Amino acid sequence: MPEKLPPDFATALFLTTERRGAMGDPAWYFSETGSTNDEAVKLAERGAAQGTTVIASAQTAGRGRLGRDWYSPPGAGLYVSVVLRDPRLAGLVTLAGGVAVADGIRTATGLPVEIKWPNDVVVREGRTRDRRLKVAGILAEASTSSEGLQYVVLGFGINVRNTAFPPALAEIATSIEAELGRSVEGAPILAETLAALNAQVTLLTTGNTPAILNRWRALAPTATGSVIEWERATERTRGTTAGIDDQGALLARTGDRTERILSGEVRWL
Ligand code: BTN
């Protein structure tokens, strides 16, 4: 059952009312749920309007991309899903979501996060090393019918608190607090991310996709000049990233060819 929105969340949402547009309106809060994406899908199926947002302080069945789990213990992070409905959002909504989360974290905390294709939100480890650690992830799940897009649920998980990760994650994940070396509040991060999402949604619905792509490219230095491996048919292929195209596909140079990578797992070397 949804509960009363905690006061710090209510205040942060109130302070960003104008910049958030419909995002976060209404906001449903759960101290714990299975997956906020599942709760948002239920609401969307019942006709919830664009911007309807589900927020949880813990998830017992948080989902990540490629069938993975999303580590969501109580109080460690923000687990949020937003219902989007405008058919003009189809296509670049995942990239726009990555930009929104990265910009929301940057505005609220000053942490200079980057995006790693398709939309992992990462932070550079140390000054000299090229390794990136994941701070946040985005999972967009769409429902379509013969009439086209019914809705998209855009879910994002942000590692806020400095909590111990399980061994498998400790090598690849970090939190905003661990990176900044100080405590941070989750509520302003939520509110600024919803405001940034509203800005991205406005760009998408007014057809200003170049602005989204340009911002994405500025936030994603590893999308150019990084050595990667990916699965092509059944074989693994190695190449060097060469940016994204206007549909959001990752481009990679391999020999004298440029390949488009649309989905699936990319290994960054
Ligand atoms: C990824 O694999 O990087 C995507 C992670 C997305 C996690 C968020 S947490 C809120 C929402 N609910 C879920 O079950 N998943 C998304």
PDB file of C-alpha atoms and ligand atoms in Angstrom:
ATOM      1  CA  MET A   1       0.000   0.000   0.000  1.00  0.00           C
ATOM      2  CA  PRO A   2       1.287   3.475  -0.779  1.00  0.00           C
ATOM      3  CA  GLU A   3       2.161   5.636   2.233  1.00  0.00           C
ATOM      4  CA  LYS A   4       2.385   9.334   2.992  1.00  0.00           C
ATOM      5  CA  LEU A   5       5.266  11.016   1.167  1.00  0.00           C
ATOM      6  CA  PRO A   6       8.078  11.693   3.711  1.00  0.00           C
ATOM      7  CA  PRO A   7       8.286  15.441   4.534  1.00  0.00           C
ATOM      8  CA  ASP A   8      11.766  15.946   2.982  1.00  0.00           C
ATOM      9  CA  PHE A   9      10.527  14.510  -0.317  1.00  0.00           C
ATOM     10  CA  ALA A  10       7.348  16.612  -0.176  1.00  0.00           C
ATOM     11  CA  THR A  11       9.382  19.787   0.460  1.00  0.00           C
ATOM     12  CA  ALA A  12      11.893  19.092  -2.330  1.00  0.00           C
ATOM     13  CA  LEU A  13       9.062  18.377  -4.781  1.00  0.00           C
ATOM     14  CA  PHE A  14       7.241  21.544  -3.695  1.00  0.00           C
ATOM     15  CA  LEU A  15      10.366  23.664  -4.226  1.00  0.00           C
ATOM     16  CA  THR A  16      10.708  22.392  -7.811  1.00  0.00           C
ATOM     17  CA  THR A  17       7.014  22.526  -8.734  1.00  0.00           C
ATOM     18  CA  GLU A  18       7.402  24.829 -11.737  1.00  0.00           C
ATOM     19  CA  ARG A  19      10.483  23.131 -13.204  1.00  0.00           C
ATOM     20  CA  ARG A  20       9.042  19.631 -12.815  1.00  0.00           C
ATOM     21  CA  GLY A  21       5.938  20.231 -14.925  1.00  0.00           C
ATOM     22  CA  ALA A  22       3.876  17.025 -14.661  1.00  0.00           C
ATOM     23  CA  MET A  23       6.802  14.867 -13.481  1.00  0.00           C
ATOM     24  CA  GLY A  24       6.168  13.654  -9.922  1.00  0.00           C
ATOM     25  CA  ASP A  25       2.521  14.589 -10.047  1.00  0.00           C
ATOM     26  CA  PRO A  26       1.108  12.571  -8.433  1.00  0.00           C
ATOM     27  CA  ALA A  27       3.903  10.909  -6.442  1.00  0.00           C
ATOM     28  CA  TRP A  28       3.182   7.553  -4.800  1.00  0.00           C
ATOM     29  CA  TYR A  29       5.547   6.533  -2.008  1.00  0.00           C
ATOM     30  CA  PHE A  30       6.344   3.058  -0.660  1.00  0.00           C
ATOM     31  CA  SER A  31       8.858   2.451   2.108  1.00  0.00           C
ATOM     32  CA  GLU A  32       9.270  -0.965   0.467  1.00  0.00           C
ATOM     33  CA  THR A  33       7.859  -2.594  -2.652  1.00  0.00           C
ATOM     34  CA  GLY A  34       8.796  -5.360  -5.100  1.00  0.00           C
ATOM     35  CA  SER A  35       9.735  -3.113  -8.019  1.00  0.00           C
ATOM     36  CA  THR A  36       8.674   0.496  -8.608  1.00  0.00           C
ATOM     37  CA  ASN A  37       8.507  -0.326 -12.330  1.00  0.00           C
ATOM     38  CA  ASP A  38       5.852  -2.967 -11.565  1.00  0.00           C
ATOM     39  CA  GLU A  39       3.883  -0.495  -9.420  1.00  0.00           C
ATOM     40  CA  ALA A  40       4.075   2.119 -12.190  1.00  0.00           C
ATOM     41  CA  VAL A  41       2.943  -0.418 -14.818  1.00  0.00           C
ATOM     42  CA  LYS A  42      -0.101  -1.233 -12.639  1.00  0.00           C
ATOM     43  CA  LEU A  43      -0.943   2.471 -12.425  1.00  0.00           C
ATOM     44  CA  ALA A  44      -0.366   3.005 -16.159  1.00  0.00           C
ATOM     45  CA  GLU A  45      -2.665   0.064 -16.986  1.00  0.00           C
ATOM     46  CA  ARG A  46      -5.347   1.791 -14.898  1.00  0.00           C
ATOM     47  CA  GLY A  47      -4.908   4.974 -16.949  1.00  0.00           C
ATOM     48  CA  ALA A  48      -2.454   6.971 -14.811  1.00  0.00           C
ATOM     49  CA  ALA A  49      -1.441  10.231 -16.470  1.00  0.00           C
ATOM     50  CA  GLN A  50       1.995  11.139 -17.793  1.00  0.00           C
ATOM     51  CA  GLY A  51       4.262  12.164 -14.932  1.00  0.00           C
ATOM     52  CA  THR A  52       2.747   9.790 -12.355  1.00  0.00           C
ATOM     53  CA  THR A  53       5.715   8.730 -10.234  1.00  0.00           C
ATOM     54  CA  VAL A  54       6.357   5.814  -7.886  1.00  0.00           C
ATOM     55  CA  ILE A  55       9.106   6.236  -5.283  1.00  0.00           C
ATOM     56  CA  ALA A  56      10.420   3.541  -2.937  1.00  0.00           C
ATOM     57  CA  SER A  57      13.042   3.483  -0.195  1.00  0.00           C
ATOM     58  CA  ALA A  58      13.653  -0.239  -0.772  1.00  0.00           C
ATOM     59  CA  GLN A  59      12.788  -2.865  -3.390  1.00  0.00           C
ATOM     60  CA  THR A  60      12.622  -6.591  -2.822  1.00  0.00           C
ATOM     61  CA  ALA A  61      12.663  -7.465  -6.555  1.00  0.00           C
ATOM     62  CA  GLY A  62      14.408  -4.502  -8.209  1.00  0.00           C
ATOM     63  CA  ARG A  63      15.172  -5.189 -11.881  1.00  0.00           C
ATOM     64  CA  GLY A  64      18.091  -4.013 -13.985  1.00  0.00           C
ATOM     65  CA  ARG A  65      18.854  -4.241 -17.695  1.00  0.00           C
ATOM     66  CA  LEU A  66      19.557  -7.569 -19.394  1.00  0.00           C
ATOM     67  CA  GLY A  67      17.592  -9.538 -16.781  1.00  0.00           C
ATOM     68  CA  ARG A  68      19.855  -8.537 -13.905  1.00  0.00           C
ATOM     69  CA  ASP A  69      18.760  -7.699 -10.342  1.00  0.00           C
ATOM     70  CA  TRP A  70      19.040  -4.144  -9.048  1.00  0.00           C
ATOM     71  CA  TYR A  71      20.471  -4.038  -5.511  1.00  0.00           C
ATOM     72  CA  SER A  72      17.901  -1.991  -3.570  1.00  0.00           C
ATOM     73  CA  PRO A  73      18.366  -2.331   0.209  1.00  0.00           C
ATOM     74  CA  PRO A  74      16.451  -0.028   2.598  1.00  0.00           C
ATOM     75  CA  GLY A  75      17.630   3.552   2.668  1.00  0.00           C
ATOM     76  CA  ALA A  76      20.654   3.048   0.388  1.00  0.00           C
ATOM     77  CA  GLY A  77      19.288   4.713  -2.681  1.00  0.00           C
ATOM     78  CA  LEU A  78      16.437   6.183  -4.654  1.00  0.00           C
ATOM     79  CA  TYR A  79      14.224   3.773  -6.569  1.00  0.00           C
ATOM     80  CA  VAL A  80      11.852   5.668  -8.840  1.00  0.00           C
ATOM     81  CA  SER A  81       9.612   4.981 -11.846  1.00  0.00           C
ATOM     82  CA  VAL A  82       7.769   7.534 -13.962  1.00  0.00           C
ATOM     83  CA  VAL A  83       4.833   6.885 -16.309  1.00  0.00           C
ATOM     84  CA  LEU A  84       5.279   8.566 -19.712  1.00  0.00           C
ATOM     85  CA  ARG A  85       2.612   8.495 -22.405  1.00  0.00           C
ATOM     86  CA  ASP A  86       3.301  10.967 -25.195  1.00  0.00           C
ATOM     87  CA  PRO A  87       3.887   8.960 -28.414  1.00  0.00           C
ATOM     88  CA  ARG A  88       6.569  11.453 -29.463  1.00  0.00           C
ATOM     89  CA  LEU A  89       8.719  10.083 -26.623  1.00  0.00           C
ATOM     90  CA  ALA A  90       9.270   6.739 -28.359  1.00  0.00           C
ATOM     91  CA  GLY A  91      12.763   6.269 -29.701  1.00  0.00           C
ATOM     92  CA  LEU A  92      15.089   8.416 -27.643  1.00  0.00           C
ATOM     93  CA  VAL A  93      13.346   8.116 -24.270  1.00  0.00           C
ATOM     94  CA  THR A  94      16.068   5.884 -22.809  1.00  0.00           C
ATOM     95  CA  LEU A  95      18.866   8.267 -23.763  1.00  0.00           C
ATOM     96  CA  ALA A  96      16.811  11.225 -22.540  1.00  0.00           C
ATOM     97  CA  GLY A  97      16.305   9.392 -19.238  1.00  0.00           C
ATOM     98  CA  GLY A  98      20.066   8.941 -18.877  1.00  0.00           C
ATOM     99  CA  VAL A  99      20.627  12.655 -19.481  1.00  0.00           C
ATOM    100  CA  ALA A 100      17.930  13.518 -16.921  1.00  0.00           C
ATOM    101  CA  VAL A 101      19.430  11.320 -14.199  1.00  0.00           C
ATOM    102  CA  ALA A 102      22.978  12.558 -14.884  1.00  0.00           C
ATOM    103  CA  ASP A 103      21.865  16.204 -14.927  1.00  0.00           C
ATOM    104  CA  GLY A 104      19.710  15.716 -11.799  1.00  0.00           C
ATOM    105  CA  ILE A 105      22.647  14.257  -9.831  1.00  0.00           C
ATOM    106  CA  ARG A 106      25.014  16.984 -11.106  1.00  0.00           C
ATOM    107  CA  THR A 107      22.613  19.800 -10.187  1.00  0.00           C
ATOM    108  CA  ALA A 108      21.690  18.441  -6.756  1.00  0.00           C
ATOM    109  CA  THR A 109      25.146  17.300  -5.613  1.00  0.00           C
ATOM    110  CA  GLY A 110      27.833  18.673  -7.938  1.00  0.00           C
ATOM    111  CA  LEU A 111      29.201  15.155  -8.542  1.00  0.00           C
ATOM    112  CA  PRO A 112      30.518  15.184 -12.158  1.00  0.00           C
ATOM    113  CA  VAL A 113      28.841  11.979 -13.309  1.00  0.00           C
ATOM    114  CA  GLU A 114      29.081  10.772 -16.897  1.00  0.00           C
ATOM    115  CA  ILE A 115      26.953   8.477 -19.044  1.00  0.00           C
ATOM    116  CA  LYS A 116      28.244   5.185 -20.411  1.00  0.00           C
ATOM    117  CA  TRP A 117      26.262   3.839 -23.374  1.00  0.00           C
ATOM    118  CA  PRO A 118      23.417   3.129 -23.384  1.00  0.00           C
ATOM    119  CA  ASN A 119      22.634   4.899 -20.126  1.00  0.00           C
ATOM    120  CA  ASP A 120      24.683   3.784 -17.159  1.00  0.00           C
ATOM    121  CA  VAL A 121      25.407   6.798 -14.993  1.00  0.00           C
ATOM    122  CA  VAL A 122      29.014   6.459 -13.884  1.00  0.00           C
ATOM    123  CA  VAL A 123      31.794   8.331 -12.167  1.00  0.00           C
ATOM    124  CA  ARG A 124      35.433   8.296 -13.137  1.00  0.00           C
ATOM    125  CA  GLU A 125      37.552   6.456 -10.570  1.00  0.00           C
ATOM    126  CA  GLY A 126      40.468   8.613  -9.428  1.00  0.00           C
ATOM    127  CA  ARG A 127      42.256  11.208 -11.535  1.00  0.00           C
ATOM    128  CA  THR A 128      44.521   9.010 -13.592  1.00  0.00           C
ATOM    129  CA  ARG A 129      42.657   5.724 -14.063  1.00  0.00           C
ATOM    130  CA  ASP A 130      40.207   5.251 -16.872  1.00  0.00           C
ATOM    131  CA  ARG A 131      37.904   2.955 -14.905  1.00  0.00           C
ATOM    132  CA  ARG A 132      34.300   4.057 -14.261  1.00  0.00           C
ATOM    133  CA  LEU A 133      32.076   3.000 -11.360  1.00  0.00           C
ATOM    134  CA  LYS A 134      28.300   2.914 -11.663  1.00  0.00           C
ATOM    135  CA  VAL A 135      26.234   5.346  -9.609  1.00  0.00           C
ATOM    136  CA  ALA A 136      22.833   4.935 -11.263  1.00  0.00           C
ATOM    137  CA  GLY A 137      20.978   2.897 -13.880  1.00  0.00           C
ATOM    138  CA  ILE A 138      17.885   3.386 -16.014  1.00  0.00           C
ATOM    139  CA  LEU A 139      15.367   0.777 -17.141  1.00  0.00           C
ATOM    140  CA  ALA A 140      12.690   1.855 -19.641  1.00  0.00           C
ATOM    141  CA  GLU A 141       9.851  -0.611 -20.215  1.00  0.00           C
ATOM    142  CA  ALA A 142       7.337   0.200 -22.965  1.00  0.00           C
ATOM    143  CA  SER A 143       3.853  -1.093 -23.698  1.00  0.00           C
ATOM    144  CA  THR A 144       2.709  -0.852 -27.301  1.00  0.00           C
ATOM    145  CA  SER A 145      -0.482  -1.869 -29.101  1.00  0.00           C
ATOM    146  CA  SER A 146      -1.587  -1.825 -32.739  1.00  0.00           C
ATOM    147  CA  GLU A 147      -2.228   1.890 -32.193  1.00  0.00           C
ATOM    148  CA  GLY A 148       1.372   2.475 -31.165  1.00  0.00           C
ATOM    149  CA  LEU A 149       2.903   3.450 -27.844  1.00  0.00           C
ATOM    150  CA  GLN A 150       0.568   3.048 -24.865  1.00  0.00           C
ATOM    151  CA  TYR A 151       3.038   4.081 -22.200  1.00  0.00           C
ATOM    152  CA  VAL A 152       6.653   3.883 -21.140  1.00  0.00           C
ATOM    153  CA  VAL A 153       7.666   3.292 -17.548  1.00  0.00           C
ATOM    154  CA  LEU A 154      11.037   4.952 -17.018  1.00  0.00           C
ATOM    155  CA  GLY A 155      12.658   3.512 -13.900  1.00  0.00           C
ATOM    156  CA  PHE A 156      15.847   4.780 -12.355  1.00  0.00           C
ATOM    157  CA  GLY A 157      17.890   3.617  -9.406  1.00  0.00           C
ATOM    158  CA  ILE A 158      20.455   5.964  -7.842  1.00  0.00           C
ATOM    159  CA  ASN A 159      23.033   4.785  -5.272  1.00  0.00           C
ATOM    160  CA  VAL A 160      22.934   7.616  -2.747  1.00  0.00           C
ATOM    161  CA  ARG A 161      24.263   6.347   0.608  1.00  0.00           C
ATOM    162  CA  ASN A 162      27.697   5.042   1.437  1.00  0.00           C
ATOM    163  CA  THR A 163      26.634   1.448   2.125  1.00  0.00           C
ATOM    164  CA  ALA A 164      28.600  -1.735   1.626  1.00  0.00           C
ATOM    165  CA  PHE A 165      27.844  -3.397  -1.709  1.00  0.00           C
ATOM    166  CA  PRO A 166      27.814  -7.177  -2.070  1.00  0.00           C
ATOM    167  CA  PRO A 167      31.204  -8.487  -3.346  1.00  0.00           C
ATOM    168  CA  ALA A 168      30.010  -8.861  -6.967  1.00  0.00           C
ATOM    169  CA  LEU A 169      29.023  -5.175  -7.077  1.00  0.00           C
ATOM    170  CA  ALA A 170      31.803  -3.675  -4.961  1.00  0.00           C
ATOM    171  CA  GLU A 171      34.159  -3.755  -7.963  1.00  0.00           C
ATOM    172  CA  ILE A 172      31.808  -1.953 -10.349  1.00  0.00           C
ATOM    173  CA  ALA A 173      29.492   0.231  -8.273  1.00  0.00           C
ATOM    174  CA  THR A 174      29.778   3.231  -5.997  1.00  0.00           C
ATOM    175  CA  SER A 175      27.497   5.771  -4.350  1.00  0.00           C
ATOM    176  CA  ILE A 176      27.205   9.543  -4.437  1.00  0.00           C
ATOM    177  CA  GLU A 177      28.172   9.785  -0.762  1.00  0.00           C
ATOM    178  CA  ALA A 178      31.230   7.565  -1.219  1.00  0.00           C
ATOM    179  CA  GLU A 179      32.418   9.680  -4.137  1.00  0.00           C
ATOM    180  CA  LEU A 180      31.803  13.044  -2.486  1.00  0.00           C
ATOM    181  CA  GLY A 181      33.072  11.930   0.944  1.00  0.00           C
ATOM    182  CA  ARG A 182      30.135  13.578   2.694  1.00  0.00           C
ATOM    183  CA  SER A 183      26.510  12.813   3.440  1.00  0.00           C
ATOM    184  CA  VAL A 184      23.889  13.876   0.912  1.00  0.00           C
ATOM    185  CA  GLU A 185      20.109  14.078   0.968  1.00  0.00           C
ATOM    186  CA  GLY A 186      18.121  11.925  -1.453  1.00  0.00           C
ATOM    187  CA  ALA A 187      15.142  14.277  -1.736  1.00  0.00           C
ATOM    188  CA  PRO A 188      16.837  17.087  -3.725  1.00  0.00           C
ATOM    189  CA  ILE A 189      18.358  14.477  -6.066  1.00  0.00           C
ATOM    190  CA  LEU A 190      14.885  13.084  -6.714  1.00  0.00           C
ATOM    191  CA  ALA A 191      13.393  16.539  -7.287  1.00  0.00           C
ATOM    192  CA  GLU A 192      16.209  17.753  -9.569  1.00  0.00           C
ATOM    193  CA  THR A 193      16.099  14.524 -11.578  1.00  0.00           C
ATOM    194  CA  LEU A 194      12.361  14.946 -12.131  1.00  0.00           C
ATOM    195  CA  ALA A 195      12.947  18.585 -13.163  1.00  0.00           C
ATOM    196  CA  ALA A 196      15.674  17.468 -15.582  1.00  0.00           C
ATOM    197  CA  LEU A 197      13.328  14.763 -16.896  1.00  0.00           C
ATOM    198  CA  ASN A 198      10.692  17.395 -17.537  1.00  0.00           C
ATOM    199  CA  ALA A 199      13.245  19.388 -19.562  1.00  0.00           C
ATOM    200  CA  GLN A 200      14.115  16.296 -21.622  1.00  0.00           C
ATOM    201  CA  VAL A 201      10.456  15.383 -22.166  1.00  0.00           C
ATOM    202  CA  THR A 202       9.802  18.934 -23.385  1.00  0.00           C
ATOM    203  CA  LEU A 203      12.694  18.656 -25.855  1.00  0.00           C
ATOM    204  CA  LEU A 204      11.349  15.321 -27.133  1.00  0.00           C
ATOM    205  CA  THR A 205       7.769  16.524 -27.513  1.00  0.00           C
ATOM    206  CA  THR A 206       8.838  19.705 -29.303  1.00  0.00           C
ATOM    207  CA  GLY A 207      11.023  17.710 -31.707  1.00  0.00           C
ATOM    208  CA  ASN A 208      14.301  19.136 -30.420  1.00  0.00           C
ATOM    209  CA  THR A 209      16.145  15.832 -30.534  1.00  0.00           C
ATOM    210  CA  PRO A 210      19.486  17.479 -31.501  1.00  0.00           C
ATOM    211  CA  ALA A 211      19.567  19.144 -28.068  1.00  0.00           C
ATOM    212  CA  ILE A 212      19.097  15.752 -26.352  1.00  0.00           C
ATOM    213  CA  LEU A 213      21.740  14.060 -28.488  1.00  0.00           C
ATOM    214  CA  ASN A 214      24.202  16.921 -27.990  1.00  0.00           C
ATOM    215  CA  ARG A 215      23.754  16.852 -24.217  1.00  0.00           C
ATOM    216  CA  TRP A 216      24.078  13.049 -24.183  1.00  0.00           C
ATOM    217  CA  ARG A 217      27.300  13.257 -26.225  1.00  0.00           C
ATOM    218  CA  ALA A 218      28.725  15.928 -23.905  1.00  0.00           C
ATOM    219  CA  LEU A 219      28.020  13.698 -20.895  1.00  0.00           C
ATOM    220  CA  ALA A 220      29.443  10.529 -22.486  1.00  0.00           C
ATOM    221  CA  PRO A 221      33.167  10.895 -23.261  1.00  0.00           C
ATOM    222  CA  THR A 222      33.624   7.096 -23.411  1.00  0.00           C
ATOM    223  CA  ALA A 223      31.286   6.912 -26.437  1.00  0.00           C
ATOM    224  CA  THR A 224      34.262   8.033 -28.533  1.00  0.00           C
ATOM    225  CA  GLY A 225      37.695   6.422 -28.658  1.00  0.00           C
ATOM    226  CA  SER A 226      37.145   3.593 -26.133  1.00  0.00           C
ATOM    227  CA  VAL A 227      38.062  -0.002 -26.897  1.00  0.00           C
ATOM    228  CA  ILE A 228      35.051  -2.302 -26.538  1.00  0.00           C
ATOM    229  CA  GLU A 229      33.977  -5.861 -27.239  1.00  0.00           C
ATOM    230  CA  TRP A 230      30.479  -6.925 -28.223  1.00  0.00           C
ATOM    231  CA  GLU A 231      28.625  -9.960 -29.522  1.00  0.00           C
ATOM    232  CA  ARG A 232      28.038 -10.035 -33.311  1.00  0.00           C
ATOM    233  CA  ALA A 233      25.982 -13.069 -34.377  1.00  0.00           C
ATOM    234  CA  THR A 234      27.787 -15.657 -32.248  1.00  0.00           C
ATOM    235  CA  GLU A 235      31.275 -14.185 -32.237  1.00  0.00           C
ATOM    236  CA  ARG A 236      32.822 -11.517 -30.057  1.00  0.00           C
ATOM    237  CA  THR A 237      34.099  -8.503 -31.941  1.00  0.00           C
ATOM    238  CA  ARG A 238      36.533  -5.831 -30.793  1.00  0.00           C
ATOM    239  CA  GLY A 239      36.445  -2.218 -31.939  1.00  0.00           C
ATOM    240  CA  THR A 240      36.744   1.422 -30.945  1.00  0.00           C
ATOM    241  CA  THR A 241      33.715   3.563 -30.099  1.00  0.00           C
ATOM    242  CA  ALA A 242      32.934   6.289 -32.624  1.00  0.00           C
ATOM    243  CA  GLY A 243      30.003   8.135 -31.028  1.00  0.00           C
ATOM    244  CA  ILE A 244      26.274   7.527 -31.328  1.00  0.00           C
ATOM    245  CA  ASP A 245      24.084   8.095 -34.357  1.00  0.00           C
ATOM    246  CA  ASP A 246      20.870  10.129 -34.329  1.00  0.00           C
ATOM    247  CA  GLN A 247      18.824   7.053 -33.344  1.00  0.00           C
ATOM    248  CA  GLY A 248      21.015   6.485 -30.293  1.00  0.00           C
ATOM    249  CA  ALA A 249      22.878   3.430 -31.644  1.00  0.00           C
ATOM    250  CA  LEU A 250      26.510   3.131 -30.523  1.00  0.00           C
ATOM    251  CA  LEU A 251      28.959   3.256 -33.443  1.00  0.00           C
ATOM    252  CA  ALA A 252      32.159   1.237 -33.350  1.00  0.00           C
ATOM    253  CA  ARG A 253      35.067   1.115 -35.801  1.00  0.00           C
ATOM    254  CA  THR A 254      36.415  -2.335 -36.474  1.00  0.00           C
ATOM    255  CA  GLY A 255      38.992  -2.668 -39.248  1.00  0.00           C
ATOM    256  CA  ASP A 256      37.716  -0.494 -42.075  1.00  0.00           C
ATOM    257  CA  ARG A 257      34.038  -0.820 -41.090  1.00  0.00           C
ATOM    258  CA  THR A 258      31.746   1.109 -38.785  1.00  0.00           C
ATOM    259  CA  GLU A 259      29.176  -1.046 -37.000  1.00  0.00           C
ATOM    260  CA  ARG A 260      25.948   0.026 -35.292  1.00  0.00           C
ATOM    261  CA  ILE A 261      25.321  -1.543 -31.891  1.00  0.00           C
ATOM    262  CA  LEU A 262      21.669  -1.299 -30.908  1.00  0.00           C
ATOM    263  CA  SER A 263      21.373  -3.283 -27.722  1.00  0.00           C
ATOM    264  CA  GLY A 264      22.886  -6.088 -25.701  1.00  0.00           C
ATOM    265  CA  GLU A 265      26.029  -6.238 -23.672  1.00  0.00           C
ATOM    266  CA  VAL A 266      29.097  -4.213 -24.485  1.00  0.00           C
ATOM    267  CA  ARG A 267      32.338  -4.922 -22.607  1.00  0.00           C
ATOM    268  CA  TRP A 268      34.490  -1.850 -22.048  1.00  0.00           C
ATOM    269  CA  LEU A 269      38.217  -2.758 -22.067  1.00  0.00           C
TER     270      LEU A 269
HETATM  271  C1  BTN B   1      20.382  -0.989 -14.984  1.00  0.00           C
HETATM  272  O1  BTN B   1      20.533  -2.219 -15.092  1.00  0.00           O
HETATM  273  O2  BTN B   1      21.350  -0.229 -15.054  1.00  0.00           O
HETATM  274  C2  BTN B   1      19.009  -0.410 -14.781  1.00  0.00           C
HETATM  275  C3  BTN B   1      18.634  -0.361 -13.341  1.00  0.00           C
HETATM  276  C4  BTN B   1      17.257   0.226 -13.095  1.00  0.00           C
HETATM  277  C5  BTN B   1      16.844   0.122 -11.643  1.00  0.00           C
HETATM  278  C6  BTN B   1      15.589   0.869 -11.339  1.00  0.00           C
HETATM  279  S1  BTN B   1      15.298   1.045  -9.611  1.00  0.00           S
HETATM  280  C7  BTN B   1      13.721   1.682  -9.931  1.00  0.00           C
HETATM  281  C8  BTN B   1      13.143   0.859 -11.068  1.00  0.00           C
HETATM  282  N1  BTN B   1      12.514  -0.350 -10.557  1.00  0.00           N
HETATM  283  C9  BTN B   1      13.140  -1.449 -10.947  1.00  0.00           C
HETATM  284  O3  BTN B   1      12.815  -2.607 -10.655  1.00  0.00           O
HETATM  285  N2  BTN B   1      14.170  -1.128 -11.732  1.00  0.00           N
HETATM  286  C10 BTN B   1      14.292   0.304 -11.904  1.00  0.00           C
END
